[in-house]
XYZ file of C-alpha atoms in Angstrom:
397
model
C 1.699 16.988 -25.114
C 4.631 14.864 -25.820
C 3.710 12.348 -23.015
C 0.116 12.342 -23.893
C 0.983 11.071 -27.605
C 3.164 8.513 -26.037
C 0.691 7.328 -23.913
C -1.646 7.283 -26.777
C 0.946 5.480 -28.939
C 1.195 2.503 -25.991
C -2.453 2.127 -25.361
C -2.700 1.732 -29.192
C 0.289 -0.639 -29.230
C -1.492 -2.322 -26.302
C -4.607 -2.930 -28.200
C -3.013 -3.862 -31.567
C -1.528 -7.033 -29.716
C -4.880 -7.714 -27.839
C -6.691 -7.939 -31.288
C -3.527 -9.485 -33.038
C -2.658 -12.090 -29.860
C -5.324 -14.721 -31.157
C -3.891 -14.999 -35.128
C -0.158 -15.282 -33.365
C -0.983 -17.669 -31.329
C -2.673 -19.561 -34.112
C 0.377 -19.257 -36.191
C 2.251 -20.927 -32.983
C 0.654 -23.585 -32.607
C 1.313 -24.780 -36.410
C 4.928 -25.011 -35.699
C 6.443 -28.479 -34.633
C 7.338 -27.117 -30.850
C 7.877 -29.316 -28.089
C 4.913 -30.283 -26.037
C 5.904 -27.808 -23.163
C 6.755 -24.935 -25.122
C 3.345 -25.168 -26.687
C 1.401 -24.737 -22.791
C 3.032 -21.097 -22.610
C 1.123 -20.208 -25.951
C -2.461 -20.627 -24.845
C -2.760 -17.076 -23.408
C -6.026 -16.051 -25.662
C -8.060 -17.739 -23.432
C -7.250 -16.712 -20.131
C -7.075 -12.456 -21.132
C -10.802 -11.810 -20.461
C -10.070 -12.885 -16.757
C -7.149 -9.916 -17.217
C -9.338 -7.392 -19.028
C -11.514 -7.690 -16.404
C -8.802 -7.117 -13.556
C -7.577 -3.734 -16.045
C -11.367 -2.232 -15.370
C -10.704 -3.415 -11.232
C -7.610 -1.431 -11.843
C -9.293 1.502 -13.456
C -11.653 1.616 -10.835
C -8.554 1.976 -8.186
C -7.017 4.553 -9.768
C -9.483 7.128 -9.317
C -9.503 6.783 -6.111
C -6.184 6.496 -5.907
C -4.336 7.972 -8.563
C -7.118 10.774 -9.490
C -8.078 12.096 -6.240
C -4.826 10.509 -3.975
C -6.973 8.664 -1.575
C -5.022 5.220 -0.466
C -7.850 2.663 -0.584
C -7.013 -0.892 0.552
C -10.412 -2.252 -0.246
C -10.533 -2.654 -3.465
C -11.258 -6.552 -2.711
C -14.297 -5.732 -1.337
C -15.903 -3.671 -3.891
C -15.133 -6.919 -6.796
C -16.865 -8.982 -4.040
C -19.487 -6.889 -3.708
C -19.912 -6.948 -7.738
C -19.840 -10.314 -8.270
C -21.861 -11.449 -5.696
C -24.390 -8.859 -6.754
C -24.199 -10.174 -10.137
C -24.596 -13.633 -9.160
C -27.581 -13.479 -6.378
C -29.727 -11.810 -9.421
C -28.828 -14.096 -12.190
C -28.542 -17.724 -10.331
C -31.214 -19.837 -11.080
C -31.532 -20.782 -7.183
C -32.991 -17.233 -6.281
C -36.521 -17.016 -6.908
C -35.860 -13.417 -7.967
C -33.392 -13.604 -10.542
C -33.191 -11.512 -13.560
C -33.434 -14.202 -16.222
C -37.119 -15.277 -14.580
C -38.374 -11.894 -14.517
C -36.965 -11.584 -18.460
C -38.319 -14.809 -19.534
C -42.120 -13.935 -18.327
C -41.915 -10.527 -19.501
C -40.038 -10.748 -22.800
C -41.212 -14.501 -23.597
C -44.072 -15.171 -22.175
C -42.670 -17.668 -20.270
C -40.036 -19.482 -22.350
C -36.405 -18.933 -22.825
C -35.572 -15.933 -24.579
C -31.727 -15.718 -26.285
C -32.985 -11.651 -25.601
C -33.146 -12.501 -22.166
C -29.693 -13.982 -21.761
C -28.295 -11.041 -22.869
C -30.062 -8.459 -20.876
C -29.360 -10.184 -17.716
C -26.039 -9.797 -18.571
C -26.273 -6.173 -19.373
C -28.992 -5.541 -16.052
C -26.879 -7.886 -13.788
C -23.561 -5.647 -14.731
C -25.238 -2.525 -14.603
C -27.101 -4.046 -11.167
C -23.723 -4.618 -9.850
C -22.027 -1.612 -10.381
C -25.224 0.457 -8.789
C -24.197 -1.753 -6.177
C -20.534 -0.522 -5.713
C -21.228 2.913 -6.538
C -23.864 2.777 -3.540
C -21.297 1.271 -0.713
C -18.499 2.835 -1.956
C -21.083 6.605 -1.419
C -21.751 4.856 2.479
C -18.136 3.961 2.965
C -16.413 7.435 1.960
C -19.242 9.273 4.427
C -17.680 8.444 8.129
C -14.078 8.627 6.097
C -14.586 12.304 4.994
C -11.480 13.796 7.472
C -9.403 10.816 7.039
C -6.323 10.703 4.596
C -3.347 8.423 4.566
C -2.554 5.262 6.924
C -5.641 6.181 8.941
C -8.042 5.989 5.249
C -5.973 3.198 4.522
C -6.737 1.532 8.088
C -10.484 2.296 7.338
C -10.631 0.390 4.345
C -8.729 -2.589 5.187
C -10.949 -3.249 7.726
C -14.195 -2.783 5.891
C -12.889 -5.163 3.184
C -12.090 -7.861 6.120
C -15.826 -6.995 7.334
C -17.208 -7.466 3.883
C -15.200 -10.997 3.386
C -16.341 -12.295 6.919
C -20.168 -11.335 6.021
C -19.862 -13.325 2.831
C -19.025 -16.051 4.911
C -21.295 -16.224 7.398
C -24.640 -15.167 5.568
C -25.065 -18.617 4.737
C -29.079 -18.670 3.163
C -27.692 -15.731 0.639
C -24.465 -16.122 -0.338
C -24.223 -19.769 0.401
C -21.199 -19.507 2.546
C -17.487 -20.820 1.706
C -18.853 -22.397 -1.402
C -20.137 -19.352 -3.167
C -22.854 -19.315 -5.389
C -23.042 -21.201 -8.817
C -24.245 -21.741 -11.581
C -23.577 -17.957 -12.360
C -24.507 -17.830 -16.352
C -22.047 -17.322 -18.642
C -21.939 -14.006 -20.816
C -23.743 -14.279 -24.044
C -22.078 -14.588 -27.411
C -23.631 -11.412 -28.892
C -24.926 -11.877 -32.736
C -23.457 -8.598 -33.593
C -20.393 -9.191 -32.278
C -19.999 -13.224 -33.230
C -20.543 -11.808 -37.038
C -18.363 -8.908 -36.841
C -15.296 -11.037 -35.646
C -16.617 -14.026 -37.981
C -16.745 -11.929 -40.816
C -13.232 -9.516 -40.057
C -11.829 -12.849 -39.427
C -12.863 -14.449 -42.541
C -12.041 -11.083 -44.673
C -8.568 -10.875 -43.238
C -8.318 -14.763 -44.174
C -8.938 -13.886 -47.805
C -6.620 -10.823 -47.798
C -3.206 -11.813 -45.782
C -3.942 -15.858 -45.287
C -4.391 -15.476 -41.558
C -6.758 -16.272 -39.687
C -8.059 -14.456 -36.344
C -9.529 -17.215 -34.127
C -11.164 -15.292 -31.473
C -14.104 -17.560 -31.013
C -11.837 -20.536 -31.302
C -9.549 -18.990 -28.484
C -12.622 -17.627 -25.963
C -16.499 -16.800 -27.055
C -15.538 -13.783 -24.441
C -12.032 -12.614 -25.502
C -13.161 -9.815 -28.218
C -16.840 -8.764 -25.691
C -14.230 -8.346 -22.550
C -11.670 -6.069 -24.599
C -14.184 -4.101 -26.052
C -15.671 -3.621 -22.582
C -12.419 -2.690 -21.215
C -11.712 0.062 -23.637
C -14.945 1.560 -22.906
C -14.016 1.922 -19.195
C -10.938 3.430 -20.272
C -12.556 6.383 -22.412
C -14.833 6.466 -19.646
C -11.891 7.294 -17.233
C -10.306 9.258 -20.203
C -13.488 11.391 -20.806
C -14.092 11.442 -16.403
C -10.731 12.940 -15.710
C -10.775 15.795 -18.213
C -14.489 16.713 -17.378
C -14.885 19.321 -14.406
C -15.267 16.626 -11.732
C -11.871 14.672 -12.737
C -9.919 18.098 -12.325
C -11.617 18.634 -9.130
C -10.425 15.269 -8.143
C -6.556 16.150 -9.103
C -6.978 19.333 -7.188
C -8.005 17.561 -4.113
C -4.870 15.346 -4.865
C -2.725 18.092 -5.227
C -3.557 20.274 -2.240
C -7.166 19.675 -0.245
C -6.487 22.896 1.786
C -6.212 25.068 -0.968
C -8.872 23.093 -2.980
C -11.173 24.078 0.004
C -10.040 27.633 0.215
C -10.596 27.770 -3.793
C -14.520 27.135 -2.953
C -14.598 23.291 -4.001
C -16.270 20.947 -1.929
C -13.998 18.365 -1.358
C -16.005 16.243 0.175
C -18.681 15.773 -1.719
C -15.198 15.649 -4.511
C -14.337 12.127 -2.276
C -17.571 11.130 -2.327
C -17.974 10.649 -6.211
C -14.264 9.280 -6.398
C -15.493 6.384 -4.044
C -18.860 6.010 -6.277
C -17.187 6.118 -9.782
C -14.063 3.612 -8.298
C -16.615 1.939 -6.309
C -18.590 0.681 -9.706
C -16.004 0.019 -11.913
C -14.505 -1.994 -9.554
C -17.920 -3.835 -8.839
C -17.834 -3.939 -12.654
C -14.916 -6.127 -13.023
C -16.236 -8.355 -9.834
C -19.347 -8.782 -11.952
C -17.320 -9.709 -15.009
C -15.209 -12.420 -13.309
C -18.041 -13.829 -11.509
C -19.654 -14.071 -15.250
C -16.581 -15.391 -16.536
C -15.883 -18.489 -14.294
C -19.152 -19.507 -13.672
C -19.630 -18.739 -10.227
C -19.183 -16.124 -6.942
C -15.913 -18.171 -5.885
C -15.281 -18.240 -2.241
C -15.467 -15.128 -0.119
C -11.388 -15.894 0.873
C -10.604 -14.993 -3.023
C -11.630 -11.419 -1.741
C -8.763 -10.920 0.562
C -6.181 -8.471 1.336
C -4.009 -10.064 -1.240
C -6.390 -9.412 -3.799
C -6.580 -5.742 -2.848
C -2.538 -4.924 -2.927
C -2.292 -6.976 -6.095
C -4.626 -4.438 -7.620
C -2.753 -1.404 -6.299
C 0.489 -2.711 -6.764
C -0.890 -2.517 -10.779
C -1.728 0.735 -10.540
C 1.598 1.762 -8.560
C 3.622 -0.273 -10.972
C 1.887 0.991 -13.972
C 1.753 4.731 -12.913
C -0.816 6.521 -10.886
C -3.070 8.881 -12.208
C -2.074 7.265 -16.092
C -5.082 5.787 -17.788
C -2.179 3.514 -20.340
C -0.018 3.051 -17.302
C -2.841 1.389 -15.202
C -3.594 -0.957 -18.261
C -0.211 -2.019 -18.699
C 0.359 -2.333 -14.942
C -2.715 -4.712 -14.319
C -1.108 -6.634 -17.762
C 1.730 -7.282 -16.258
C 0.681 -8.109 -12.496
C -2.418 -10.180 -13.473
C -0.339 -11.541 -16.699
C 2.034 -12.777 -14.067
C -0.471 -14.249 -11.839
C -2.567 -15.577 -14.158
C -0.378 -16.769 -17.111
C 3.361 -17.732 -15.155
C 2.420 -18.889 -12.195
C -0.300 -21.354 -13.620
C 2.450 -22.104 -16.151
C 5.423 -22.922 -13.872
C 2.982 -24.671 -11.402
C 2.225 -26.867 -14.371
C 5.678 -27.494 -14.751
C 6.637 -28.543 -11.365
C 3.866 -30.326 -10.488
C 5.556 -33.094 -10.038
C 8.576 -31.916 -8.244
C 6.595 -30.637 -5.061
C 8.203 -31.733 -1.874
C 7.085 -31.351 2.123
C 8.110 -27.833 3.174
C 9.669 -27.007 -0.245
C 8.186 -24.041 -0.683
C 10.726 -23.229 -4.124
C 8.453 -25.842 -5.802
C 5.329 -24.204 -5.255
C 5.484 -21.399 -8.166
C 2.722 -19.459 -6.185
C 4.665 -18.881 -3.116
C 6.652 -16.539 -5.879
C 4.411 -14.388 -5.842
C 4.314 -11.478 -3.003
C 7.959 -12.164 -4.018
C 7.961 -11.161 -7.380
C 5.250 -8.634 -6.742
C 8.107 -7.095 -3.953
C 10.463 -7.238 -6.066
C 8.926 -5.428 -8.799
C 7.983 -2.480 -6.250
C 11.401 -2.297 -5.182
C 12.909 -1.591 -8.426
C 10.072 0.409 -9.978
C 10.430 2.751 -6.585
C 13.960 2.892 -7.066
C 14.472 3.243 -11.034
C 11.525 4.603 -12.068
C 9.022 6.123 -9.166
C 6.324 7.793 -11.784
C 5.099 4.137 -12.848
C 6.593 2.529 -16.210
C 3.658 4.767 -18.214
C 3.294 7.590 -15.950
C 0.865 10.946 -16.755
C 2.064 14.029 -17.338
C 1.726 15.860 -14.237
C 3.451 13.150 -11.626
C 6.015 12.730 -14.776
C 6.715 16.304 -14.041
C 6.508 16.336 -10.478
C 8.934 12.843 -10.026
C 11.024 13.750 -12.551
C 11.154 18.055 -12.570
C 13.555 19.104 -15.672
C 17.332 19.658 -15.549
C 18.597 23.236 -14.729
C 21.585 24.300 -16.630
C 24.533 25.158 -14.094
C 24.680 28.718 -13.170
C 28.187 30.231 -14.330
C 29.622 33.168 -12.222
C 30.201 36.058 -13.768
């Protein structure tokens, strides 16, 4: 119970800063700082790219933390979303959502309703998607557990990367598809953080600039820490302890009468669409599919290395994991690359901030293995496993 309030007291920490980030790094920005101090304080806008990598992570950890199933393809399944997302919300498909909304909801003309439904139908679309391959994919993989599952799924993600390529008259090959539309400002939402911003103004003299820092920043958090009570509400429900009993023992889950794999079935599906979910949400995002080689193995290790890092099976420990993984990747790197730009040299590879990374990302295994194996947020039960309690000495008599 301890460990539970803890991990309750960082997620709320965690999400205190996420609403808080935007008025600090307003307040920044007032102070006379040197021109490339003030770079490293635009982080507002590039967090809805991380939220969205937290729900990729999410997705992984049922998979992997829940139910103990080593999936390397977790590259595939945000491919799969986002190019779901963007084949039925492009304008260059004859069948896109936004078309279909238009004639039915407008008669015709552009409808801000519309915008906002193909969002919420192209998401949903996309995670139908995942949840779908992710069923087909854990079906020939039912016996399979460890390097050989792991085998399995590295090579569907390298079959799912070389597709994207090649089907050229769907998803346009190397250069991906584009324009994808950008998610809608909702009213709702603009007014809520227009008028908490302008209340906290009047009250404390600060102001919250969320729609100044992203129009996406406050719609991808809130998004995010649905997925999370999602997970929260999934692994105490009777399926998520099936999936921990499969991940425990899948012998004596059998013998106790559970099906286990029909268990690995829906722990593909549900880590199957939230992973699609985030693809969907980055594809949204920047505006396009980006090319199929974004989907890589790299992609995939980066995600589990998040939920490793973090702590497997830990809903907070994910979160922070994929914060401090995609923070890297996402907020360093882009910020050291800016600084050496000009110091790049032939065969230099010390100048080139992104060959860092696998690096850094090694690194960080190595000592979280060593000084802290549970993750830095771990649950309870692979706290206690990791780390069982002290037994006094036993004095002779």
């Amino acid at each position: 119970m301890a460990i539970e309030r803890r991990t309750l007291a960082w997620v709320l920490a965690l999400v205190a800063a996420a609403l808080l980030l935007p008025a600090i790094e307003y307040g920044i920005h007032r102070l006379p700082l040197w021109p490339w101090l003030m770079k490293w304080t635009y982080v507002a806008p590039l967090m809805p790219a991380i939220f969205a990598f937290m729900i990729v992570s999410l997705g992984l950890n049922i998979v992997t933390g829940f139910t103990g199933l080593l999936n390397l393809g977790a590259a595939a399944f945000v491919a799969i979303g986002a190019y779901t997302y963007s084949i039925l919300t492009c304008e260059i498909y004859p069948f896109r959502l936004g078309w279909v909304l238009d004639e039915v909801i407008a008669g015709g003309r552009p409808s801000a309703h519309a915008t906002w439904l193909t969002f919420v139908l192209g998401t949903m679309a996309a995670a139908g998607m995942g949840a779908l391959v992710g069923a087909a994919l854990s079906l020939p993989t039912m016996r399979l557990r460890g390097d050989y599952l792991a085998i399995v799924t590295l090579g569907f993600c390298e079959i799912v990367q070389d597709l994207l390529k090649n089907l050229d008259p769907i998803t346009k090959g190397t250069t991906g598809i584009n324009p994808v539309p950008h998610p809608p400002n909702l009213p709702a939402l603009a007014a809520a953080s227009e008028g908490s911003s302008a209340f906290i103004q009047h009250a404390t003299g600060i102001y919250l600039y969320y729609r100044d820092a992203t129009p996406h920043y406050l719609l991808y958090l809130l998004l995010m820490l649905g997925v999370a009570m999602l997970c929260r509400n999934l692994r105490r429900s009777r399926i998520g302890r099936s999936w921990v009993a499969v991940r425990e023992d899948e012998l004596a889950a059998r013998s106790s009468g559970l099906d286990t794999a029909r268990i690995k079935l829906s722990a593909f599906s549900w880590g199957a669409a939230l992973c699609a979910t985030g693809g969907a949400l980055i594809a949204a995002l920047v505006g396009t599919s980006i090319d199929p080689a974004y989907y890589d193995f790299q992609l995939s290790i980066i995600v589990l290395c998040a939920v490793i890092v973090g702590g497997m099976g830990s809903i907070g420990g994910v979160i922070l994991g994929a914060l401090v993984m995609f923070g890297f990747n996402g907020i360093v790197l882009v910020r050291l690359s800016d600084a050496l730009a000009g110091s790049h040299t032939d065969g230099n590879v010390l100048t080139t901030p992104n060959n860092w990374k696998f690096l850094v990302y090694g690194l960080a295994l190595v000592l979280v293995m060593r000084f802290k194996p549970e993750g830095l947020l771990p649950a309870r039960e692979v706290r206690a496993e990791m780390r069982p309690p002290r037994q006094a000495p036993t004095v002779p008599p």
